[in-house]
Short mmCIF file of C-alpha atoms in Angstrom, two decimals:
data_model
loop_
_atom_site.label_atom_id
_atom_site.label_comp_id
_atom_site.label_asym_id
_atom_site.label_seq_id
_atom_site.Cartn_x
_atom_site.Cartn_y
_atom_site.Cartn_z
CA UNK C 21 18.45 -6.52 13.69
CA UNK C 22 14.75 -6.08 15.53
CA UNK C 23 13.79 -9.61 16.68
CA UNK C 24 11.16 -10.84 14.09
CA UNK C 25 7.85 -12.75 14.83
CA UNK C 26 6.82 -14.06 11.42
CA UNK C 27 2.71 -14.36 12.10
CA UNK C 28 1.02 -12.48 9.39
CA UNK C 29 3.87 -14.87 6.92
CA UNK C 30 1.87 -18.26 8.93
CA UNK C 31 -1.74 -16.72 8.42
CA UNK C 32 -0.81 -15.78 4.64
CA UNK C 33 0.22 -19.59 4.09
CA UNK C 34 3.80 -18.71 3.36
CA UNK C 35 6.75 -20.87 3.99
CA UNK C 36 9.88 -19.48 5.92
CA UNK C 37 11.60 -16.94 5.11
CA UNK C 38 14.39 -17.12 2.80
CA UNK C 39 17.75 -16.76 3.79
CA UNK C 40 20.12 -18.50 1.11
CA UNK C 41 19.13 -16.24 -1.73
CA UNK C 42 20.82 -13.31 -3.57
CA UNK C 43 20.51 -10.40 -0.57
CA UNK C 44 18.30 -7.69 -1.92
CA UNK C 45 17.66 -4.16 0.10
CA UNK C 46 13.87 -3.31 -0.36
CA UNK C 47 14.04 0.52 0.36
CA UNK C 48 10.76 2.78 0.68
CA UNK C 49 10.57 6.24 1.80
CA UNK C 50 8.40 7.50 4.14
CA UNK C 51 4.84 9.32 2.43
CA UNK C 52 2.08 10.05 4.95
CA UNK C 53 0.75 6.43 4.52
CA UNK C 54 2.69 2.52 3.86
CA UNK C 55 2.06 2.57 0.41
CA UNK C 56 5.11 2.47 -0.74
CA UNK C 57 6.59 0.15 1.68
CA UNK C 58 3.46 -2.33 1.30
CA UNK C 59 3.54 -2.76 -2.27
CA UNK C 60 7.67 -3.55 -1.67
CA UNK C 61 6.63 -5.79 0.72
CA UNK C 62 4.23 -7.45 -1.78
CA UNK C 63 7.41 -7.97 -4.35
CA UNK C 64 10.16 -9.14 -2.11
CA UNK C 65 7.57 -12.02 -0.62
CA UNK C 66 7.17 -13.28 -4.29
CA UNK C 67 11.07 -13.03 -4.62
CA UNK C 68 11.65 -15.89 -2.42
CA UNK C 69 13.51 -18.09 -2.19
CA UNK C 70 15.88 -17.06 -5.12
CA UNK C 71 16.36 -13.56 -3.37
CA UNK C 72 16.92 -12.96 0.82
CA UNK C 73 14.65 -9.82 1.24
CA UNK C 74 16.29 -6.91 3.50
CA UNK C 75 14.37 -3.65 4.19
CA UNK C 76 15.29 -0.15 4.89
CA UNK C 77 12.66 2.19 5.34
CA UNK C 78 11.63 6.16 5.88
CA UNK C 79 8.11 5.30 7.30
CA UNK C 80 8.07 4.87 11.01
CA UNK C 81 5.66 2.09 10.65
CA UNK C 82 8.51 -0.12 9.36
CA UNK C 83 8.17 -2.69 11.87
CA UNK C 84 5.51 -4.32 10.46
CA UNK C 85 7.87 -5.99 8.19
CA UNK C 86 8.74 -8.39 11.13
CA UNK C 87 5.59 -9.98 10.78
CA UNK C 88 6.54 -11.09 7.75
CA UNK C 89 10.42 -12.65 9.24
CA UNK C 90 12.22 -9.87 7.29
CA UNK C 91 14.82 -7.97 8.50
CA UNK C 92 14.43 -4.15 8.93
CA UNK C 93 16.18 -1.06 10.03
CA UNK C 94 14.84 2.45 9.58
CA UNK C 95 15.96 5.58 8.82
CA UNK C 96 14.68 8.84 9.91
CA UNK C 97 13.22 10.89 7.08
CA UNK C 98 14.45 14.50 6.26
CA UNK C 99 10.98 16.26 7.87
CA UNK C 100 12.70 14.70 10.96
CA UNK C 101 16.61 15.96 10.73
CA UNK C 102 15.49 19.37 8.96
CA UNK C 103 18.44 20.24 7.07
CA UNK C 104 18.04 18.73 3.60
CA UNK C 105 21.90 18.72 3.02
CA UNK C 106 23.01 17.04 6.57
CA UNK C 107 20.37 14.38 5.84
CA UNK C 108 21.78 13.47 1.98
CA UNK C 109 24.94 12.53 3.84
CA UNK C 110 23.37 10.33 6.94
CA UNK C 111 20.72 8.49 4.41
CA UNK C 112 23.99 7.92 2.25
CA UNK C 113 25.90 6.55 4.98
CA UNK C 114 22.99 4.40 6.38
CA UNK C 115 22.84 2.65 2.93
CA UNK C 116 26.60 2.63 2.48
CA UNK C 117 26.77 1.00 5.88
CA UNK C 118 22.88 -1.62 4.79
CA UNK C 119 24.70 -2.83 1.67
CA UNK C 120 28.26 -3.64 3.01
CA UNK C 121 26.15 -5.38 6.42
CA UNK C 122 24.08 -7.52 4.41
CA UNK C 123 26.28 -8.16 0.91
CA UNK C 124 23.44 -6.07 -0.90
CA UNK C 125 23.36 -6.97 -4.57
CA UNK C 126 20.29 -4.73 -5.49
CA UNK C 127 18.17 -2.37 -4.82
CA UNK C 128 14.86 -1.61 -5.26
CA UNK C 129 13.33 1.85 -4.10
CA UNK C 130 9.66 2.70 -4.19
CA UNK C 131 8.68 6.42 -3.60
CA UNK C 132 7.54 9.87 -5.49
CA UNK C 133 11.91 10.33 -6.57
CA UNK C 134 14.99 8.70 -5.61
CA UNK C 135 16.89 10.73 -2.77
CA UNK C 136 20.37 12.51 -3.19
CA UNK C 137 21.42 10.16 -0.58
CA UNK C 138 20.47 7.40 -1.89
CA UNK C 139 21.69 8.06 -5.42
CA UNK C 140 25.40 9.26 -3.33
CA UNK C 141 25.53 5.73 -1.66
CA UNK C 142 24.99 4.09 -4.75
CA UNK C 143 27.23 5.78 -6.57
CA UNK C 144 29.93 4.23 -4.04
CA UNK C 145 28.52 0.75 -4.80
CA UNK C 146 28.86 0.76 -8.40
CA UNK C 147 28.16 -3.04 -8.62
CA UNK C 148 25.15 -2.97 -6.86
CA UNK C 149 22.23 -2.99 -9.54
CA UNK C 150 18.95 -0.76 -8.81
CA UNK C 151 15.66 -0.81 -9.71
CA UNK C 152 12.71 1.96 -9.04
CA UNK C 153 9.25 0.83 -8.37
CA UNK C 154 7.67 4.38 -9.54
CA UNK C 155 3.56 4.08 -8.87
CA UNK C 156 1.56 4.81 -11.52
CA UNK C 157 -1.28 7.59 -12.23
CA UNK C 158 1.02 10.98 -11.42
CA UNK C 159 -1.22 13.66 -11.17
CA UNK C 160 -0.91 15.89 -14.83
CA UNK C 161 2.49 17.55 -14.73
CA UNK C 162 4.34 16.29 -11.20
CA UNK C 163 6.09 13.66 -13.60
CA UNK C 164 9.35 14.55 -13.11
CA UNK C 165 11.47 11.50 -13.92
CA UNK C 166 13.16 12.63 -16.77
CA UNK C 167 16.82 12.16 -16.55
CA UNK C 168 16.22 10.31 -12.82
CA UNK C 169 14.79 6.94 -14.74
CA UNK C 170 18.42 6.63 -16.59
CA UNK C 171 19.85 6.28 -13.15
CA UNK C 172 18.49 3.16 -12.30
CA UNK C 173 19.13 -0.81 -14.23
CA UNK C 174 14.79 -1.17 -14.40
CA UNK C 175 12.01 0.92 -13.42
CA UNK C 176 8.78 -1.18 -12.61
CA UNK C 177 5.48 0.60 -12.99
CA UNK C 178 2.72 -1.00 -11.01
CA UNK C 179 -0.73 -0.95 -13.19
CA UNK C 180 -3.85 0.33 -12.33
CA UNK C 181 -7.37 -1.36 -12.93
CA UNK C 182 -8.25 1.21 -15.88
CA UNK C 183 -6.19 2.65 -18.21
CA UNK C 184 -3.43 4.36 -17.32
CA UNK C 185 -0.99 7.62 -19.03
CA UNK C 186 2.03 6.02 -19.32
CA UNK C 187 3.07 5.72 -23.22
CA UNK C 188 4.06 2.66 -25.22
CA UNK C 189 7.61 3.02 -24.73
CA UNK C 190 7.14 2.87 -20.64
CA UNK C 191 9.27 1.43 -17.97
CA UNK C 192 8.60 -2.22 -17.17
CA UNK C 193 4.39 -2.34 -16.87
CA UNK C 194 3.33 -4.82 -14.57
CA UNK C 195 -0.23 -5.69 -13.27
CA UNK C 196 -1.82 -4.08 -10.16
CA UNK C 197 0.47 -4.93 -7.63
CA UNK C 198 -1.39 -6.00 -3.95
CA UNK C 199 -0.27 -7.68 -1.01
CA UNK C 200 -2.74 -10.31 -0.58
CA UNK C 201 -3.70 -12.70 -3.01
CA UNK C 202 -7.63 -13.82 -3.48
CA UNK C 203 -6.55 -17.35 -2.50
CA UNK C 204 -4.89 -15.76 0.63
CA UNK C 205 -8.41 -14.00 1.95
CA UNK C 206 -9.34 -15.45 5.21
CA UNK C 207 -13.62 -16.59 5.33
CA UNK C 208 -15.67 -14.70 6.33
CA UNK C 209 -16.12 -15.95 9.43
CA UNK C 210 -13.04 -16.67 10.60
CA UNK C 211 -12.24 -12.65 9.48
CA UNK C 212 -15.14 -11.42 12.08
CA UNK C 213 -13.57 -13.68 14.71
CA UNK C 214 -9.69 -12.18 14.50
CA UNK C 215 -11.57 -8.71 14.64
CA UNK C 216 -13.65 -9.29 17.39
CA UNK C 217 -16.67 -8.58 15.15
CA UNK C 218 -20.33 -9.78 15.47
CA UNK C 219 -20.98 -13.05 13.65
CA UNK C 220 -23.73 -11.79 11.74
CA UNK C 221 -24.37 -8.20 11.57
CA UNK C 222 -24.10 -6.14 8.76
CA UNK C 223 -20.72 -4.37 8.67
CA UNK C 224 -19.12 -1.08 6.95
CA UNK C 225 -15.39 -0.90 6.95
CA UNK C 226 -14.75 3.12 6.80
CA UNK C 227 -10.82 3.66 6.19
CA UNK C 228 -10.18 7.28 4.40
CA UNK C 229 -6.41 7.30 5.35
CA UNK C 230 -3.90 8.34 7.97
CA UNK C 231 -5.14 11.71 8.49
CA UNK C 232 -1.13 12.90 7.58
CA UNK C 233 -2.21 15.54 4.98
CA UNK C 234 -6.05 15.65 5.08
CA UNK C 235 -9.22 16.35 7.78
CA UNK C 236 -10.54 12.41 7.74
CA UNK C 237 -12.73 13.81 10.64
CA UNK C 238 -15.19 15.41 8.86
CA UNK C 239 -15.68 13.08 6.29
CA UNK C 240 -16.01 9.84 9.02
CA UNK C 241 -18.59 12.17 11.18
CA UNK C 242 -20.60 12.48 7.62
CA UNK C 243 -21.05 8.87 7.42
CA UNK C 244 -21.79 8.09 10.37
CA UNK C 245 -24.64 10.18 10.46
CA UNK C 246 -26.19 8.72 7.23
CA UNK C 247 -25.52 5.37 9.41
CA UNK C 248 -26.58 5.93 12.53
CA UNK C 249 -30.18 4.61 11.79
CA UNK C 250 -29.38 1.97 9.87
CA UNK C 251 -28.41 -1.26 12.02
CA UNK C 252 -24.77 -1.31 10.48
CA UNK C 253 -21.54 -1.87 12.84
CA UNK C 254 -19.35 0.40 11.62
CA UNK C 255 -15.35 -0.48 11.91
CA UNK C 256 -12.24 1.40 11.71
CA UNK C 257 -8.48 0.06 11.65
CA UNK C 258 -5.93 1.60 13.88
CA UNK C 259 -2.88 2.45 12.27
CA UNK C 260 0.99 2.04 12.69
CA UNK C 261 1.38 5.49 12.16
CA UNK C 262 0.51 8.72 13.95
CA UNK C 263 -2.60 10.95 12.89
CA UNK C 264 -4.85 7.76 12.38
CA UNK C 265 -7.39 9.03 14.85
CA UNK C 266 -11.14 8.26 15.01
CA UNK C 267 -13.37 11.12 16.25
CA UNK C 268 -14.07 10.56 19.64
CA UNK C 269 -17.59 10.68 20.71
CA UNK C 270 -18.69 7.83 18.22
CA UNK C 271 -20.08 4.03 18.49
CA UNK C 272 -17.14 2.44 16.33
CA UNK C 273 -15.41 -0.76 16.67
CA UNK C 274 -11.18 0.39 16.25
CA UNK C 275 -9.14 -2.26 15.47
CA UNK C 276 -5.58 -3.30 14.43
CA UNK C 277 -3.95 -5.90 11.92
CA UNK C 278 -1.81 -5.99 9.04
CA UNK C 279 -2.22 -7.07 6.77
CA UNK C 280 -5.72 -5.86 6.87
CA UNK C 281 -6.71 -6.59 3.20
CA UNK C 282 -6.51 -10.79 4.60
CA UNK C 283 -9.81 -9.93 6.34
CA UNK C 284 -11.68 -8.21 3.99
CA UNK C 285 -13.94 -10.85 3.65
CA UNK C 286 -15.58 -9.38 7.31
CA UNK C 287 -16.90 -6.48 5.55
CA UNK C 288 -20.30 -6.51 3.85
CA UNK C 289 -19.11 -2.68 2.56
CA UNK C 290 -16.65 -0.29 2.41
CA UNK C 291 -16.19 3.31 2.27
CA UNK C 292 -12.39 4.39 1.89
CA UNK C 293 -9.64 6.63 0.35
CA UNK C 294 -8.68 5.63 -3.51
CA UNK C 295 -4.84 5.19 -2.70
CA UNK C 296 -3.41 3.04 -4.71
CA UNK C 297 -2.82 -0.02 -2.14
CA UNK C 298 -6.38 0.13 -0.47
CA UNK C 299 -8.02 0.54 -3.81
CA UNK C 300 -6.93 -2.33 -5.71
CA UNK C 301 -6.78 -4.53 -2.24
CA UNK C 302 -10.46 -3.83 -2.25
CA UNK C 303 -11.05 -4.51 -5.33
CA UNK C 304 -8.86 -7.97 -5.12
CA UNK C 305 -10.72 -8.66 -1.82
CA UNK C 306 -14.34 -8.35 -3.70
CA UNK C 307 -15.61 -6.08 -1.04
CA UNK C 308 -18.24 -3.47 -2.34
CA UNK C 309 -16.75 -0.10 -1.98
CA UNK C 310 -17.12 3.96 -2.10
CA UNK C 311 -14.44 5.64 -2.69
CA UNK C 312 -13.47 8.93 -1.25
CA UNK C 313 -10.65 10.79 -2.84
CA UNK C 314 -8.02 12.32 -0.75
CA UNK C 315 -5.55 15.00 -2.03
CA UNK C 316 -2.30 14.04 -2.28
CA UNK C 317 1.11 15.91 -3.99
CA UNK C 318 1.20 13.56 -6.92
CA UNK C 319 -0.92 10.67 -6.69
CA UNK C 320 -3.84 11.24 -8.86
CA UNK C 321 -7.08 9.67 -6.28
CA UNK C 322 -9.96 11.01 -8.16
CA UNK C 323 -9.11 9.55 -11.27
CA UNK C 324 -8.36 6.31 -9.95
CA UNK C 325 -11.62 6.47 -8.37
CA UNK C 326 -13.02 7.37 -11.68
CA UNK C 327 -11.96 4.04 -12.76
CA UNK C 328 -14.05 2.19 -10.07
CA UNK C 329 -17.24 3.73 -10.83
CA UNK C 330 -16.64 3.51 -14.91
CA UNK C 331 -15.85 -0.12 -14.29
CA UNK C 332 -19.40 -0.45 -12.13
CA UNK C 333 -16.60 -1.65 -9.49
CA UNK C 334 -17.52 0.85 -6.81
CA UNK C 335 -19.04 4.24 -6.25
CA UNK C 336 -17.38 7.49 -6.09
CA UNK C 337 -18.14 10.90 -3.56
CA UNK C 338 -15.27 12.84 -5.19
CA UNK C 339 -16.66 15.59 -3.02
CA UNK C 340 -17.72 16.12 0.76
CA UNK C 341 -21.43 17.17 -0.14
CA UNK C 342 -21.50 14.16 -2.76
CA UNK C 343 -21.16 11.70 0.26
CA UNK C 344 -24.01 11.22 2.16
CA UNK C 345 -26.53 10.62 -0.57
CA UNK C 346 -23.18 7.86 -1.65
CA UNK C 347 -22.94 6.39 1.68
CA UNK C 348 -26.67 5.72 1.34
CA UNK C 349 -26.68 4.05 -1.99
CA UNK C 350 -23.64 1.73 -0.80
CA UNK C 351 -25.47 0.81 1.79
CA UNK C 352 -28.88 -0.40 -0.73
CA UNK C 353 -28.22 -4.45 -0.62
CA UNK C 354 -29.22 -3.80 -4.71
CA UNK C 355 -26.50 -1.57 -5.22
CA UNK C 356 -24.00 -3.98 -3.18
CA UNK C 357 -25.13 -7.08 -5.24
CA UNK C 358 -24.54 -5.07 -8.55
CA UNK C 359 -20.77 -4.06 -7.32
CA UNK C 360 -20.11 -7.67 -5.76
CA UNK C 361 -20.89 -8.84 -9.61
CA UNK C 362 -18.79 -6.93 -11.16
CA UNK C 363 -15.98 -7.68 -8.49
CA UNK C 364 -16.55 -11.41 -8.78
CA UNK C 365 -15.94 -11.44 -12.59
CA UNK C 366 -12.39 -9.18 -12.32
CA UNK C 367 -9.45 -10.70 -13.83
CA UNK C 368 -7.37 -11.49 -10.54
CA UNK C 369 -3.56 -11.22 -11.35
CA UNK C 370 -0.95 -9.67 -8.83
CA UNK C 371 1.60 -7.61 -10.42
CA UNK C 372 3.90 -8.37 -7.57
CA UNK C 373 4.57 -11.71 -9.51
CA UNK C 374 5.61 -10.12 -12.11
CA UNK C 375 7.40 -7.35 -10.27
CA UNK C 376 9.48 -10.13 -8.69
CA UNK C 377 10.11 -11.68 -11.90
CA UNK C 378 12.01 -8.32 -12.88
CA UNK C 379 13.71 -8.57 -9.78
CA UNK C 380 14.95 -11.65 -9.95
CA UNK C 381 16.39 -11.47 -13.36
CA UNK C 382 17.55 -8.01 -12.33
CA UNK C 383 20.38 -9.76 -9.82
CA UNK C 384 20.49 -13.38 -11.89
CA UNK C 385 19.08 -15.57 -9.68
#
């Protein structure tokens, strides 16, 4: 077990971490971001202390579940092995090997479909219930859970903040699920100081994603150029994973933490990718934001997006010539005040409460 240094748990306000409850596995596969492994991460914190939290993980940014005083192992993902049918039997065999380690009583897997592995290893731990945290907002036609949802005891569908497709007869809806809670957000000032910002200049937050599948280059060098006149610091977080890389050649302040949505209070602005974690931490966080779509094989960007701006909660450049006539209007202190409104007055309730209700129930405790 990696040693574990519980400080992001201490700056969130948490207590310990539990270790007398029901063992669960959170599992998350790998993606091109930490989606999926942040929003588990969100659950299994509000699962304690009736449930002892245990992750596996696919994403090679998995560590950052120590900060939290979580145990973790990780799993290298398929892309890595490259033989599809080799891999079903090692991921089966490293959850075989997770449950019977840890007494596993449950598990609960966030990503785009359950693995063959995973389903094999289950199927060898019969008593272990299972529960599929399946993300909302599927691009039209990449639903393909038909026949996969039977597999599992529950499958939790983490909301969106406008309407989403999913009919009346749905898997367990739960609010938008974040990490962070309002109450958790750091001030403002103590924010700036754990960045190493400037107490009192004017500051843009520009985070359009890992870079795994998309060109964040060109759309980073567009804004700075609408900023470069304008007095604004601009920021960028650093991430865990690989491909996160700011252009070189520009004035920007890089910077690491995690969880980053704690210190969103250090941003006057925002302009960033309409995943579903950064979105709705955004729009939790109150920071005035435009959002930049990013392609993605089934998560639906643009439409979520879409949401913001029909909401008045943020501006949308759904395309690349859109964005520097939308970086200029974000940066207006009218338009800001107008979005800050509208993010004041949103109804703040974390799905991961519920979420970890189902859980809970899921294994009895």
């Amino acid at each position: 077990m990696p040693l574990m240094d519980p400080i992001a748990r201490e700056a969130m306000g948490l207590p310990a971490a539990s270790t007398d409850g029901v063992p669960v596995l959170f599992m998350s596969s790998n993606g091109v971001g930490m989606g999926h492994l942040t929003r588990l991460l969100a659950i299994a914190l509000r699962t304690e202390p009736d449930v002892a939290p245990v992750f596996l993980s696919l994403s090679r940014a998995a560590g950052v579940v120590s900060r939290f005083g979580l145990p973790w192992e990780h799993v290298s993902s398929n892309a890595a092995l490259g033989d599809t049918a080799v891999w079903d039997l090692v991921l089966r065999d490293a959850v075989v090997a997770t449950i019977d380690r840890w007494g596993i009583r449950a598990v609960v897997f966030d990503g785009v479909a359950p693995y063959r592995g995973l389903q094999a290893a289950l199927d060898r731990r019969p008593d272990v219930k299972r529960a599929w945290v399946r993300r909302g907002l599927w691009l039209p036609g990449r639903i393909t859970e038909l026949g996969i949802a039977d597999w599992f005891d529950t499958v939790i569908v983490p909301g969106e903040l406008g309407p989403d497709d999913d009919p009346p007869d749905a898997p367990t809806a739960v609010d938008p699920v974040t990490l962070v809670d309002r109450s958790q957000l750091a001030d403002r000032a103590t924010a700036r100081r754990e960045l190493g910002l400037p107490a009192d200049a004017r500051i843009l937050l520009v985070a359009m994603g890992s870079g795994a599948m998309t060109d964040v280059a060109t759309p980073f060098r567009a804004v700075m150029d609408v900023v470069a006149d304008r007095h604004w610091v601009v920021a960028r977080p650093r991430s865990p994973l690989p491909g996160d890389l700011v252009p070189p050649g520009l004035d920007v302040h890089t910077f690491e933490a995690y969880p980053m949505a704690r210190l969103f209070r250090a941003f006057d602005a925002a302009i960033a990718a309409s995943g579903y974690n950064s979105f709705h931490e955004l729009v939790v966080g109150g920071v005035p934001s435009l959002f930049v779509p990013q392609p993605r094989e089934t998560d639906d960007q643009e439409r979520r997006a879409e949401h913001a701006a029909a909401a008045g909660a943020g501006l949308v450049a759904p395309d690349l010539a859109d964005l520097p006539e939308r970086v200029s209007a974000l940066l207006s202190d009218d338009v800001r005040a107008s979005l800050r409104s509208r993010l004041d007055d949103h109804g703040v309730r974390n799905g991961a409460d519920q979420a970890a209700a189902v859980v809970r129930s899921l294994v009895g405790a």
